[in-house]
Amino acid sequence: MCGIIGYVGNKRAREVIISSLKSLEYRGYDSSGIAYVVDNKINIIKKEGKVSILENNLKEDIVSNLAIGHTRWATHGKPNEINAHPHMVGKTILVHNGIIENYVELKKTLEKKYVFKSETDTEVACALIDYLYNETKDKLKALVKAKQIIKGSYALAIIFSDELDTLYAIRKDSPLILAEKDNESFIASDIAAILKYTNEYYLLEHDEVAMVKKDGIIVYNDKLKVIQKVKNVYNGTSSDVMKNGYKHFMMKEMHDEVDVYKNIINTYVPNYDVFELEKNFGNFSKYTKITIIGCGSAYHAGLVSKNIFEEYANIPVNVEMASEYRYKKIFPEKNELVILISQSGETADTLEALRKAKGYNLDTLGIINVHSSSIARESKNVIYCLAGCEIAVATTKAYLAQVLILDLLAILCAFEKKVLTKEEANNYLSELKNLPRETKKILDKQNEYEIIAKKIYKRNNMFFIGRNIDYALCMEASLKMKEISYIHSEAYAAGELKHGTISLIEENTPVIGIVTREDIASKTISNIKETKARGAKILLVTTEKLFKNYQNDPFYDDVIIVKKYNVFLEPLLIITPLQLLSYYVALYRGEAIDEPRNLAKSVTVE
Ligand code: AGP
């Protein structure tokens, strides 16, 4: 939710903090702040709004070699300067990502000793640590005790005013990494923040406390024994977190889709052979039921693949929103596989849904983008999406990578369950070679979608309609439109419209009809025509084969046509133009495309 960073070393800490916070801004941008040491004193500056506002308030040329910083997504207390981090109580200064669930009762006790300035849960955690440090006179003991008392999720980077050459770090559920290089060390929410300096890092575990100095990092377990950490290496470069000449990360990441597909194909099925999939993914023949769980776009990827698993692998699939699955009665089955989908691998609801499924001894498979993230590490098995760093809050390449991985899994299951022969499975796989090329062609035609966007961007309501797998695609296309343009867009099962919602259709209401399934195309087309009859402006999104049936029937105002391929590929080709359409609509509305209001890239609180 929030982004935190800490630095100690020979570089100008304030500059390091500001540039790292900018790479973390996709995690939250309600306010930001920094605490830095100069002349053996702590200085704290906090500002409401984006990191650039904080940067503009750090003009004077001050050299500091130790600092912590924070960019906020407000949970407790309004997005203002008082509630911004860092918070300082007594000798303790800290920044926090997560939610302290028992902060109200802790505050009741601590109010006897401390006066609280903000509405935040974080300031309470700061006071608790300060209180325990005064009690124990030992920072490590105080932090271990605090971990036993604090309930909820947290990643904390801490400075104590009586030890201004050292940072401390603890975490539970919220992600936190550590890194050390020649005479400098980092604490960060994720690799994007420090990729400019190093791609080597340690993962701080729940039961650990880190002491971070310029000449190195010492990690203790909660018995305060020093432990050896395994170094991880991020297989990417700092350009992953750069815009590479594009105006927005979202556009850069849509253009990454071509290489993402090549990456997935070359890694998991280089010769388009189903046995390669079995070698890389494992054997799924024993499963008779699949439950797919995710949030937002990850949930939508599950909805698309439900159609494909059921249609082609003959396996019944339940798709669940993680926030609902967590608290509902479930009916676990012996040979049930639970698939957790997440780009960040840190989404709190999905992480807890995973733990619930494991609690019922269900096999769990994570389809995850961020390497070594919590859901990846806690799932029984994991398949990485290989989409690289995704910075824009609105997911594009990672969603499509999830859909492609699920497609490959469905083909593998269909083969293992003898629904498809090896030849049939490999025929479907061999069509994959067209995917990067066709996607490139779509991206090269981006100005066509810009022209359509120009016609609809002023509207405040619109509908995406389709049936079956097309309805699942509408869910994602509509979310993309909503989250970056703030247009009230709704995805609707085409056949359901006439049971009420069609009353919202009026003159010029944009209706985007997705039609790829041949056997029910005419049904969807008649539903689209029902909206046309009420004055809707129609954008038809279909395949070139189906379009042949309607090119002389002008019920549509605009059309987006994609190449006809198999059912495994078409969903991917349909979504990219609609991602571009949303991008241009938001662009013409002048919205903050990479950092939409009220959103954050990784939702680490429930
Ligand atoms: C999608 O564009 C949104 N950012 C959001 O719906 C996202 O898909 C959801 O929060 C799940 O995130 P995850 O894939 O990182 O778990």
Coordinates of C-alpha atoms and ligand atoms in Angstrom, one line a residue:
M1 CA 0.0 0.0 0.0
C2 CA 2.7 2.5 1.1
G3 CA 6.3 2.5 -0.1
I4 CA 9.1 2.7 2.4
I5 CA 12.9 3.2 1.9
G6 CA 15.9 3.5 4.2
Y7 CA 19.5 4.3 3.3
V8 CA 22.9 4.5 5.1
G9 CA 26.1 5.0 3.2
N10 CA 28.4 7.5 1.6
K11 CA 25.9 8.8 -1.0
R12 CA 23.6 11.8 -0.4
A13 CA 20.9 10.0 1.5
R14 CA 18.2 12.6 0.7
E15 CA 18.7 12.2 -3.1
V16 CA 18.7 8.4 -2.8
I17 CA 15.5 8.6 -0.8
I18 CA 13.7 10.9 -3.2
S19 CA 14.6 8.9 -6.3
S20 CA 13.6 5.6 -4.6
L21 CA 10.3 7.1 -3.4
K22 CA 9.6 8.0 -7.0
S23 CA 10.0 4.4 -8.0
L24 CA 7.7 3.4 -5.1
E25 CA 5.0 6.0 -5.8
Y26 CA 2.8 3.4 -7.5
R27 CA 2.2 2.0 -4.0
G28 CA 0.5 5.2 -2.8
Y29 CA 0.8 8.9 -3.4
D30 CA -1.4 10.7 -0.8
S31 CA 1.6 12.2 1.0
S32 CA 5.3 11.6 1.5
G33 CA 8.0 12.3 4.0
I34 CA 11.7 11.9 4.9
A35 CA 13.7 11.8 8.1
Y36 CA 17.4 12.5 7.6
V37 CA 20.5 12.9 9.9
V38 CA 22.6 16.1 9.7
D39 CA 25.2 17.2 12.3
N40 CA 24.0 14.4 14.6
K41 CA 20.4 15.6 14.5
I42 CA 17.2 14.2 13.1
N43 CA 15.3 16.4 10.6
I44 CA 11.8 15.4 9.4
I45 CA 10.0 17.0 6.4
K46 CA 6.5 15.7 5.4
K47 CA 4.3 17.0 2.6
E48 CA 0.8 16.2 1.4
G49 CA 0.7 14.9 -2.2
K50 CA 3.2 13.5 -4.6
V51 CA 7.0 13.0 -3.9
S52 CA 7.8 15.8 -6.3
I53 CA 6.2 18.2 -3.8
L54 CA 8.5 16.9 -1.0
E55 CA 11.5 17.1 -3.4
N56 CA 10.7 20.8 -4.0
N57 CA 11.0 21.3 -0.3
L58 CA 14.4 19.8 -0.1
K59 CA 16.2 22.5 -2.1
E60 CA 19.0 23.5 0.3
D61 CA 22.3 21.7 -0.3
I62 CA 22.5 19.5 2.8
V63 CA 24.7 16.4 3.0
S64 CA 23.2 13.6 5.0
N65 CA 24.3 9.9 4.8
L66 CA 21.4 8.3 6.7
A67 CA 17.7 8.7 6.0
I68 CA 14.3 6.9 5.8
G69 CA 11.4 7.9 3.5
H70 CA 7.8 7.1 2.9
T71 CA 5.1 7.5 0.3
R72 CA 1.6 7.0 1.6
W73 CA -1.7 5.4 0.7
A74 CA -3.9 6.6 3.5
T75 CA -5.7 4.0 5.6
H76 CA -5.9 5.5 9.1
G77 CA -6.2 9.3 9.1
K78 CA -6.7 11.8 6.2
P79 CA -4.0 12.3 3.6
N80 CA -2.4 15.3 5.2
E81 CA 1.0 16.5 6.6
I82 CA 0.3 15.5 10.3
N83 CA -0.7 12.0 9.3
A84 CA 2.2 11.7 6.8
H85 CA 5.2 9.6 7.7
P86 CA 7.8 9.5 9.3
H87 CA 6.4 9.7 12.8
M88 CA 8.7 10.5 15.8
V89 CA 7.8 9.6 19.4
G90 CA 10.5 10.0 22.0
K91 CA 13.8 8.6 20.6
T92 CA 12.0 6.5 17.9
I93 CA 11.5 7.6 14.3
L94 CA 9.9 5.3 11.8
V95 CA 8.0 4.8 8.5
H96 CA 5.4 2.1 8.1
N97 CA 3.6 0.0 5.4
G98 CA 0.6 -2.0 6.6
I99 CA -2.2 -1.8 9.2
I100 CA -1.8 -2.1 13.0
E101 CA -5.1 -3.7 13.8
N102 CA -4.9 -3.4 17.7
Y103 CA -3.7 0.3 17.7
V104 CA -6.9 1.6 19.4
E105 CA -6.3 -0.5 22.6
L106 CA -2.6 0.1 22.5
K107 CA -3.2 3.8 22.3
K108 CA -5.4 3.7 25.4
T109 CA -2.4 2.4 27.4
L110 CA 0.2 4.5 25.8
E111 CA -1.8 7.7 26.1
K112 CA -0.8 7.7 29.8
K113 CA 2.8 8.3 28.7
Y114 CA 2.6 9.9 25.3
V115 CA 0.7 12.7 23.6
F116 CA -0.4 11.7 20.1
K117 CA -0.3 14.3 17.3
S118 CA -1.8 12.2 14.4
E119 CA -4.8 10.0 13.7
T120 CA -2.6 7.2 12.5
D121 CA -2.0 3.6 13.7
T122 CA 1.6 4.1 12.8
E123 CA 2.3 6.7 15.5
V124 CA 0.9 4.2 18.1
A125 CA 3.4 1.6 16.9
C126 CA 6.2 4.2 17.2
A127 CA 5.2 5.0 20.8
L128 CA 5.0 1.3 21.7
I129 CA 8.6 0.7 20.4
D130 CA 9.8 3.8 22.2
Y131 CA 8.1 2.7 25.4
L132 CA 9.6 -0.8 25.1
Y133 CA 13.1 0.6 24.4
N134 CA 12.9 2.7 27.5
E135 CA 11.9 -0.3 29.4
T136 CA 14.5 -2.8 28.1
K137 CA 17.2 -0.3 27.3
D138 CA 17.9 -2.6 24.4
K139 CA 16.7 -1.8 20.9
L140 CA 16.7 -5.4 19.6
K141 CA 14.8 -6.7 22.6
A142 CA 12.3 -3.8 22.3
L143 CA 11.7 -4.7 18.6
V144 CA 11.2 -8.4 19.4
K145 CA 8.8 -7.5 22.1
A146 CA 6.9 -5.1 19.9
K147 CA 6.4 -7.9 17.3
Q148 CA 4.8 -10.0 20.0
I149 CA 2.4 -7.2 20.9
I150 CA 1.5 -5.6 17.6
K151 CA -1.4 -7.3 15.6
G152 CA -1.8 -6.7 11.9
S153 CA 0.5 -6.3 9.0
Y154 CA 3.6 -4.1 9.0
A155 CA 6.9 -3.3 7.5
L156 CA 8.9 -0.8 9.5
A157 CA 12.1 1.1 8.9
I158 CA 13.3 2.7 12.1
I159 CA 15.9 5.2 13.4
F160 CA 16.7 5.8 17.1
S161 CA 17.9 9.3 17.9
D162 CA 20.6 8.0 20.1
E163 CA 22.2 5.8 17.4
L164 CA 22.3 8.0 14.3
D165 CA 24.5 5.7 12.1
T166 CA 22.1 2.7 12.2
L167 CA 18.7 1.7 10.8
Y168 CA 16.5 -1.1 12.1
A169 CA 13.8 -3.1 10.3
I170 CA 11.0 -5.5 11.2
R171 CA 8.1 -6.9 9.2
K172 CA 5.0 -9.1 9.3
D173 CA 3.0 -9.8 6.1
S174 CA 3.9 -6.5 4.4
P175 CA 6.9 -7.0 2.1
L176 CA 10.4 -5.7 3.0
I177 CA 13.8 -6.3 1.4
L178 CA 17.4 -5.4 2.5
A179 CA 20.4 -4.8 0.4
E180 CA 24.1 -4.1 1.1
K181 CA 26.8 -3.0 -1.3
D182 CA 30.3 -1.4 -0.9
N183 CA 29.8 0.7 2.2
E184 CA 26.1 1.3 1.8
S185 CA 22.9 -0.5 2.8
F186 CA 19.2 -0.2 1.9
I187 CA 15.8 -1.1 3.4
A188 CA 13.0 -1.1 0.8
S189 CA 9.4 -2.2 0.1
D190 CA 10.5 -3.8 -3.2
I191 CA 13.3 -4.1 -5.7
A192 CA 12.0 -1.3 -7.9
A193 CA 13.2 1.2 -5.2
I194 CA 16.8 0.1 -5.3
L195 CA 17.3 -1.4 -8.8
K196 CA 19.2 1.8 -9.7
Y197 CA 21.9 0.8 -7.2
T198 CA 21.8 -3.0 -7.0
N199 CA 19.8 -6.1 -8.1
E200 CA 20.9 -8.2 -5.1
Y201 CA 18.8 -8.4 -2.0
Y202 CA 17.7 -10.3 1.1
L203 CA 14.1 -11.0 2.0
L204 CA 13.3 -10.1 5.7
E205 CA 11.2 -12.8 7.2
H206 CA 8.4 -12.4 9.8
D207 CA 10.4 -13.6 12.7
E208 CA 13.5 -11.5 12.1
V209 CA 15.0 -8.2 13.1
A210 CA 17.5 -6.4 11.0
M211 CA 20.2 -4.0 12.1
V212 CA 21.4 -2.0 9.1
K213 CA 24.7 -0.1 9.0
K214 CA 26.8 1.4 6.2
D215 CA 29.4 -1.5 6.4
G216 CA 26.8 -4.2 6.5
I217 CA 23.5 -5.8 7.7
I218 CA 23.1 -8.1 10.6
V219 CA 19.8 -10.1 10.8
Y220 CA 18.7 -11.7 14.1
N221 CA 15.9 -14.3 14.7
D222 CA 13.5 -13.6 17.4
K223 CA 15.8 -15.3 19.9
L224 CA 18.3 -12.6 18.9
K225 CA 20.6 -15.2 17.3
V226 CA 22.5 -13.9 14.2
I227 CA 21.3 -15.7 11.1
Q228 CA 22.8 -16.1 7.6
K229 CA 20.6 -14.7 4.9
V230 CA 20.4 -16.1 1.3
K231 CA 21.0 -13.5 -1.3
N232 CA 18.4 -13.2 -4.1
V233 CA 19.2 -11.7 -7.5
Y234 CA 16.6 -9.9 -9.5
N235 CA 16.8 -10.9 -13.2
G236 CA 16.1 -7.5 -14.7
T237 CA 17.7 -4.1 -15.1
S238 CA 16.9 -0.6 -14.0
S239 CA 15.3 0.0 -17.4
D240 CA 12.5 -2.3 -16.1
V241 CA 11.6 0.6 -13.9
M242 CA 12.1 3.3 -16.5
K243 CA 9.6 4.6 -19.1
N244 CA 12.1 4.0 -21.9
G245 CA 10.9 7.0 -23.8
Y246 CA 7.1 6.4 -23.4
K247 CA 5.0 9.1 -21.8
H248 CA 3.5 6.7 -19.2
F249 CA 4.5 3.4 -17.7
M250 CA 1.2 2.0 -18.8
M251 CA 2.1 2.6 -22.5
K252 CA 5.6 1.2 -22.0
E253 CA 4.1 -1.9 -20.3
M254 CA 1.6 -2.5 -23.0
H255 CA 4.4 -2.4 -25.5
D256 CA 6.3 -4.9 -23.3
E257 CA 3.5 -7.4 -24.0
V258 CA 5.3 -8.7 -27.2
D259 CA 8.5 -9.6 -25.2
V260 CA 6.5 -10.9 -22.3
Y261 CA 4.8 -13.5 -24.6
K262 CA 8.2 -14.4 -26.1
N263 CA 9.6 -14.8 -22.6
I264 CA 6.8 -17.1 -21.5
I265 CA 6.9 -19.2 -24.7
N266 CA 10.8 -19.5 -24.7
T267 CA 10.8 -20.4 -21.0
Y268 CA 7.9 -22.8 -20.6
V269 CA 7.2 -24.2 -24.2
P270 CA 10.1 -23.3 -26.5
N271 CA 9.2 -26.1 -29.0
Y272 CA 5.4 -25.8 -28.6
D273 CA 5.4 -29.3 -27.1
V274 CA 3.0 -30.3 -24.4
F275 CA 5.6 -32.5 -22.7
E276 CA 7.7 -29.3 -22.1
L277 CA 4.7 -27.9 -20.3
E278 CA 4.4 -31.0 -18.1
K279 CA 8.2 -30.8 -17.3
N280 CA 7.9 -27.1 -16.4
F281 CA 4.5 -27.0 -14.7
G282 CA 4.1 -30.5 -13.3
N283 CA 1.3 -33.1 -13.6
F284 CA -2.3 -32.0 -12.9
S285 CA -4.1 -35.2 -14.0
K286 CA -5.4 -36.0 -10.5
Y287 CA -7.4 -32.8 -10.1
T288 CA -11.1 -33.1 -10.6
K289 CA -12.0 -29.5 -9.4
I290 CA -10.2 -26.2 -9.7
T291 CA -10.8 -23.1 -7.6
I292 CA -9.2 -19.9 -8.9
I293 CA -8.9 -17.0 -6.5
G294 CA -7.7 -13.4 -7.0
C295 CA -8.7 -9.8 -6.7
G296 CA -9.4 -7.2 -9.4
S297 CA -7.8 -8.0 -12.7
A298 CA -6.3 -11.2 -11.3
Y299 CA -9.9 -12.3 -10.6
H300 CA -10.8 -11.4 -14.1
A301 CA -8.0 -13.5 -15.5
G302 CA -9.5 -16.4 -13.6
L303 CA -13.0 -15.7 -15.2
V304 CA -11.5 -15.9 -18.7
S305 CA -9.7 -19.2 -17.9
K306 CA -12.8 -20.7 -16.3
N307 CA -14.4 -20.8 -19.7
I308 CA -11.3 -22.4 -21.3
F309 CA -10.7 -25.0 -18.5
E310 CA -14.3 -26.1 -18.6
E311 CA -14.6 -26.1 -22.3
Y312 CA -11.3 -27.7 -23.2
A313 CA -10.1 -29.6 -20.2
N314 CA -13.5 -30.7 -18.9
I315 CA -12.7 -29.6 -15.3
P316 CA -15.3 -27.7 -13.3
V317 CA -13.8 -24.4 -12.2
N318 CA -15.0 -22.0 -9.4
V319 CA -13.6 -18.5 -9.6
E320 CA -13.7 -16.6 -6.3
M321 CA -12.9 -13.1 -5.2
A322 CA -10.3 -13.5 -2.5
S323 CA -12.1 -11.0 -0.2
E324 CA -15.2 -13.1 -0.3
Y325 CA -13.5 -16.5 -0.2
R326 CA -11.7 -15.6 3.0
Y327 CA -14.9 -15.3 5.0
K328 CA -17.3 -17.8 3.3
K329 CA -18.1 -21.4 3.9
I330 CA -16.2 -23.6 1.5
F331 CA -16.7 -27.2 0.4
P332 CA -13.2 -28.6 0.0
E333 CA -12.8 -31.7 -2.2
K334 CA -10.1 -34.4 -2.2
N335 CA -8.7 -33.8 -5.7
E336 CA -9.2 -30.0 -5.7
L337 CA -6.5 -27.6 -6.8
V338 CA -6.6 -24.0 -5.6
I339 CA -4.9 -21.5 -8.0
L340 CA -4.0 -18.1 -6.5
I341 CA -3.4 -15.4 -9.1
S342 CA -1.6 -12.2 -8.2
Q343 CA 0.7 -9.8 -9.9
S344 CA 2.3 -8.4 -6.8
G345 CA 2.1 -11.6 -4.8
E346 CA 1.4 -9.4 -1.7
T347 CA -2.3 -8.7 -2.0
A348 CA -3.6 -9.3 1.6
D349 CA -7.0 -10.8 0.7
T350 CA -5.3 -13.3 -1.7
L351 CA -2.6 -14.1 0.8
E352 CA -5.2 -14.9 3.5
A353 CA -7.3 -16.9 1.0
L354 CA -4.2 -19.0 0.3
R355 CA -3.7 -19.6 4.0
K356 CA -7.3 -20.6 4.3
A357 CA -7.0 -23.2 1.5
K358 CA -3.8 -24.5 3.0
G359 CA -5.7 -24.8 6.3
Y360 CA -8.0 -27.3 4.5
N361 CA -5.0 -29.2 3.2
L362 CA -5.9 -28.2 -0.4
D363 CA -3.1 -28.1 -3.0
T364 CA -2.2 -24.6 -3.8
L365 CA -0.6 -23.2 -7.0
G366 CA 0.4 -19.5 -7.2
I367 CA 0.5 -17.8 -10.6
I368 CA 2.6 -14.8 -9.6
N369 CA 4.6 -12.0 -11.2
V370 CA 6.8 -10.7 -8.4
H371 CA 9.6 -13.1 -7.6
S372 CA 9.8 -14.4 -4.1
S373 CA 6.8 -12.5 -3.0
S374 CA 4.7 -13.8 0.0
I375 CA 2.1 -15.6 -2.0
A376 CA 4.8 -17.2 -4.2
R377 CA 6.7 -18.4 -1.2
E378 CA 3.7 -19.6 0.8
S379 CA 2.0 -21.5 -2.1
K380 CA 2.8 -25.2 -2.5
N381 CA 3.8 -24.6 -6.1
V382 CA 4.3 -21.4 -8.1
I383 CA 4.4 -20.6 -11.8
Y384 CA 6.0 -17.2 -12.4
C385 CA 4.3 -15.0 -15.1
L386 CA 7.6 -13.5 -16.3
A387 CA 6.0 -10.1 -17.1
G388 CA 8.9 -8.1 -15.4
C389 CA 8.4 -5.1 -13.2
E390 CA 4.9 -3.6 -13.6
I391 CA 4.8 0.0 -12.3
A392 CA 1.6 1.4 -13.6
V393 CA -1.2 0.8 -11.1
A394 CA -3.5 -0.4 -13.9
T395 CA -2.2 -3.8 -14.8
T396 CA -1.8 -4.6 -18.5
K397 CA 1.1 -7.0 -19.4
A398 CA 0.8 -8.9 -16.1
Y399 CA -2.9 -9.6 -16.6
L400 CA -2.2 -10.9 -20.1
A401 CA 0.7 -13.0 -18.8
Q402 CA -1.7 -14.5 -16.2
V403 CA -4.2 -15.4 -18.9
L404 CA -1.6 -17.0 -21.2
I405 CA -0.1 -19.1 -18.3
L406 CA -3.7 -20.3 -17.5
D407 CA -4.2 -21.1 -21.1
L408 CA -1.1 -23.2 -21.2
L409 CA -2.2 -24.9 -18.0
A410 CA -5.6 -25.7 -19.5
I411 CA -4.0 -27.2 -22.6
L412 CA -1.8 -29.3 -20.4
C413 CA -4.7 -30.5 -18.2
A414 CA -6.8 -31.2 -21.4
F415 CA -3.9 -33.4 -22.6
E416 CA -3.3 -35.1 -19.3
K417 CA -7.1 -35.8 -19.0
K418 CA -7.0 -37.2 -22.5
V419 CA -9.5 -34.6 -23.7
L420 CA -6.9 -33.5 -26.2
T421 CA -4.4 -35.8 -28.0
K422 CA -0.7 -34.8 -28.1
E423 CA -1.2 -33.7 -31.7
E424 CA -4.2 -31.6 -30.9
A425 CA -2.5 -30.0 -27.9
N426 CA 0.6 -29.3 -29.9
N427 CA -1.4 -27.8 -32.7
Y428 CA -3.0 -25.3 -30.3
L429 CA 0.5 -24.6 -28.8
S430 CA 2.1 -24.1 -32.2
E431 CA -0.3 -21.2 -32.9
L432 CA 1.4 -19.4 -30.1
K433 CA 4.2 -18.4 -32.5
N434 CA 1.8 -15.9 -34.0
L435 CA 1.0 -14.2 -30.7
P436 CA 4.0 -11.8 -30.4
R437 CA 3.7 -10.8 -34.1
E438 CA -0.1 -10.2 -33.9
T439 CA 0.2 -8.2 -30.7
K440 CA 2.9 -6.0 -32.3
K441 CA 0.5 -5.4 -35.2
I442 CA -2.2 -4.3 -32.8
L443 CA 0.2 -2.0 -30.9
D444 CA 1.4 -0.5 -34.2
K445 CA -2.2 0.4 -35.0
Q446 CA -2.6 2.3 -31.7
N447 CA -3.7 5.5 -33.3
E448 CA -6.8 3.8 -34.7
Y449 CA -7.9 3.2 -31.1
E450 CA -7.0 6.8 -30.3
I451 CA -9.4 8.0 -32.9
I452 CA -12.2 5.9 -31.3
A453 CA -11.3 7.2 -27.9
K454 CA -11.6 10.8 -29.1
K455 CA -15.3 10.1 -29.9
I456 CA -16.2 8.7 -26.5
Y457 CA -13.9 10.3 -23.9
K458 CA -16.4 13.0 -22.9
R459 CA -19.0 10.4 -21.8
N460 CA -19.4 9.6 -18.1
N461 CA -21.1 6.3 -18.5
M462 CA -20.4 3.3 -20.8
F463 CA -21.1 -0.4 -21.0
F464 CA -19.0 -3.4 -22.1
I465 CA -21.3 -6.3 -23.1
G466 CA -20.6 -9.8 -24.1
R467 CA -21.6 -13.4 -23.4
N468 CA -19.6 -16.2 -21.8
I469 CA -15.8 -15.8 -22.3
D470 CA -16.6 -12.4 -24.0
Y471 CA -18.4 -11.3 -20.8
A472 CA -15.3 -12.2 -18.8
L473 CA -13.2 -10.1 -21.2
C474 CA -15.7 -7.2 -20.7
M475 CA -15.0 -7.4 -16.9
E476 CA -11.4 -6.6 -17.4
A477 CA -11.8 -4.1 -20.3
S478 CA -14.4 -2.2 -18.1
L479 CA -12.2 -2.2 -15.0
K480 CA -9.3 -0.8 -17.1
M481 CA -11.6 2.0 -18.4
K482 CA -12.9 2.8 -14.9
E483 CA -9.7 2.8 -12.9
I484 CA -7.8 5.2 -15.2
S485 CA -10.5 7.4 -16.7
Y486 CA -13.0 7.5 -13.8
I487 CA -15.8 7.0 -16.3
H488 CA -18.6 4.9 -14.7
S489 CA -18.2 1.9 -16.9
E490 CA -20.0 -1.3 -16.4
A491 CA -19.4 -4.8 -17.8
Y492 CA -22.7 -6.7 -18.4
A493 CA -23.7 -10.1 -19.5
A494 CA -25.3 -9.2 -22.9
G495 CA -28.3 -11.4 -22.3
E496 CA -29.0 -9.8 -18.9
L497 CA -29.3 -6.2 -20.1
K498 CA -33.0 -6.4 -21.0
H499 CA -33.8 -7.5 -17.4
G500 CA -33.3 -3.9 -16.1
T501 CA -30.0 -2.3 -16.9
I502 CA -30.9 -1.4 -20.4
S503 CA -33.0 1.4 -18.9
L504 CA -29.6 3.2 -18.4
I505 CA -29.0 3.3 -22.2
E506 CA -29.7 6.7 -23.7
E507 CA -28.7 8.8 -26.7
N508 CA -25.0 8.4 -27.4
T509 CA -24.2 6.0 -24.5
P510 CA -21.1 4.1 -25.6
V511 CA -21.7 0.4 -25.7
I512 CA -18.7 -1.8 -26.5
G513 CA -19.8 -5.2 -27.6
I514 CA -17.2 -8.0 -27.6
V515 CA -18.0 -10.9 -29.9
T516 CA -15.6 -13.8 -30.4
R517 CA -17.6 -17.0 -29.7
E518 CA -19.0 -18.0 -33.1
D519 CA -21.7 -20.3 -31.7
I520 CA -23.4 -17.5 -29.8
A521 CA -22.3 -14.4 -31.8
S522 CA -25.8 -13.8 -33.2
K523 CA -27.2 -13.7 -29.7
T524 CA -24.8 -11.1 -28.6
I525 CA -25.3 -9.1 -31.8
S526 CA -29.0 -8.9 -31.2
N527 CA -28.4 -7.7 -27.7
I528 CA -26.0 -5.0 -29.1
K529 CA -28.7 -4.0 -31.5
E530 CA -31.3 -3.6 -28.7
T531 CA -29.0 -0.9 -27.2
K532 CA -28.5 0.7 -30.6
A533 CA -32.3 1.0 -30.8
R534 CA -32.1 3.1 -27.6
G535 CA -29.6 5.5 -29.1
A536 CA -26.3 3.8 -28.0
K537 CA -23.1 4.5 -29.9
I538 CA -21.7 1.0 -30.7
L539 CA -18.1 -0.1 -30.8
L540 CA -18.0 -3.7 -32.1
V541 CA -14.9 -5.7 -31.0
T542 CA -14.7 -9.0 -32.9
T543 CA -12.6 -11.3 -35.1
E544 CA -12.0 -10.8 -38.8
K545 CA -13.8 -14.2 -39.5
L546 CA -17.0 -13.1 -37.6
F547 CA -16.9 -9.6 -38.9
K548 CA -17.4 -11.0 -42.4
N549 CA -20.9 -11.9 -41.3
Y550 CA -21.7 -8.3 -40.3
Q551 CA -19.7 -5.9 -42.5
N552 CA -22.8 -5.1 -44.5
D553 CA -25.0 -4.7 -41.5
P554 CA -24.1 -1.2 -40.2
F555 CA -25.4 -1.5 -36.6
Y556 CA -22.0 -0.5 -35.3
D557 CA -20.4 3.0 -35.3
D558 CA -16.8 1.8 -34.9
V559 CA -15.2 -1.6 -35.1
I560 CA -12.0 -3.2 -33.7
I561 CA -11.1 -6.4 -35.6
V562 CA -8.5 -8.9 -34.5
K563 CA -7.1 -11.9 -36.4
K564 CA -9.0 -15.2 -36.0
Y565 CA -6.9 -17.7 -34.0
N566 CA -7.9 -20.4 -31.5
V567 CA -9.8 -19.7 -28.4
F568 CA -6.6 -19.8 -26.3
L569 CA -5.2 -16.8 -28.2
E570 CA -8.2 -14.6 -29.1
P571 CA -8.8 -13.3 -25.5
L572 CA -5.2 -12.0 -25.4
L573 CA -5.6 -10.2 -28.8
I574 CA -9.0 -8.7 -27.8
I575 CA -7.7 -7.1 -24.6
T576 CA -4.7 -5.2 -25.9
P577 CA -6.7 -2.8 -28.1
L578 CA -9.1 -2.3 -25.3
Q579 CA -6.2 -1.5 -22.9
L580 CA -5.1 1.1 -25.5
L581 CA -8.6 2.5 -25.8
S582 CA -8.8 3.1 -22.0
Y583 CA -5.4 4.6 -22.1
Y584 CA -6.3 7.2 -24.8
V585 CA -9.7 8.0 -23.1
A586 CA -7.9 8.7 -19.9
L587 CA -5.3 10.7 -21.8
Y588 CA -7.9 12.9 -23.4
R589 CA -9.6 13.4 -20.0
G590 CA -6.2 14.5 -18.7
E591 CA -6.1 11.9 -15.9
A592 CA -3.0 10.7 -14.0
I593 CA -2.7 7.5 -16.0
D594 CA 0.0 5.7 -14.0
E595 CA -1.3 6.8 -10.6
P596 CA -5.1 6.9 -10.7
R597 CA -6.7 8.5 -7.7
N598 CA -7.5 6.4 -4.6
L599 CA -5.7 3.4 -6.0
A600 CA -2.4 1.6 -5.3
K601 CA -0.5 -1.1 -7.1
S602 CA -0.3 -3.6 -4.3
V603 CA -3.2 -3.8 -1.8
T604 CA -1.5 -5.1 1.3
V605 CA -4.3 -4.4 3.6
E606 CA -7.8 -6.0 3.6
Ligands
AGP1 C1 -5.7 -3.8 -11.8 O1 -5.4 -2.9 -12.7 C2 -5.7 -3.2 -10.4 N1 -4.4 -2.7 -10.1 C3 -6.1 -4.2 -9.3 O2 -7.4 -4.6 -9.6 C4 -5.3 -5.5 -9.2 O3 -5.5 -6.3 -10.2 C5 -5.7 -6.1 -7.9 O4 -5.4 -5.2 -6.8 C6 -4.9 -7.4 -7.6 O5 -3.6 -7.2 -7.5 P1 -2.5 -8.4 -7.6 O6 -2.6 -9.0 -8.9 O7 -1.2 -7.7 -7.4 O8 -2.9 -9.3 -6.5

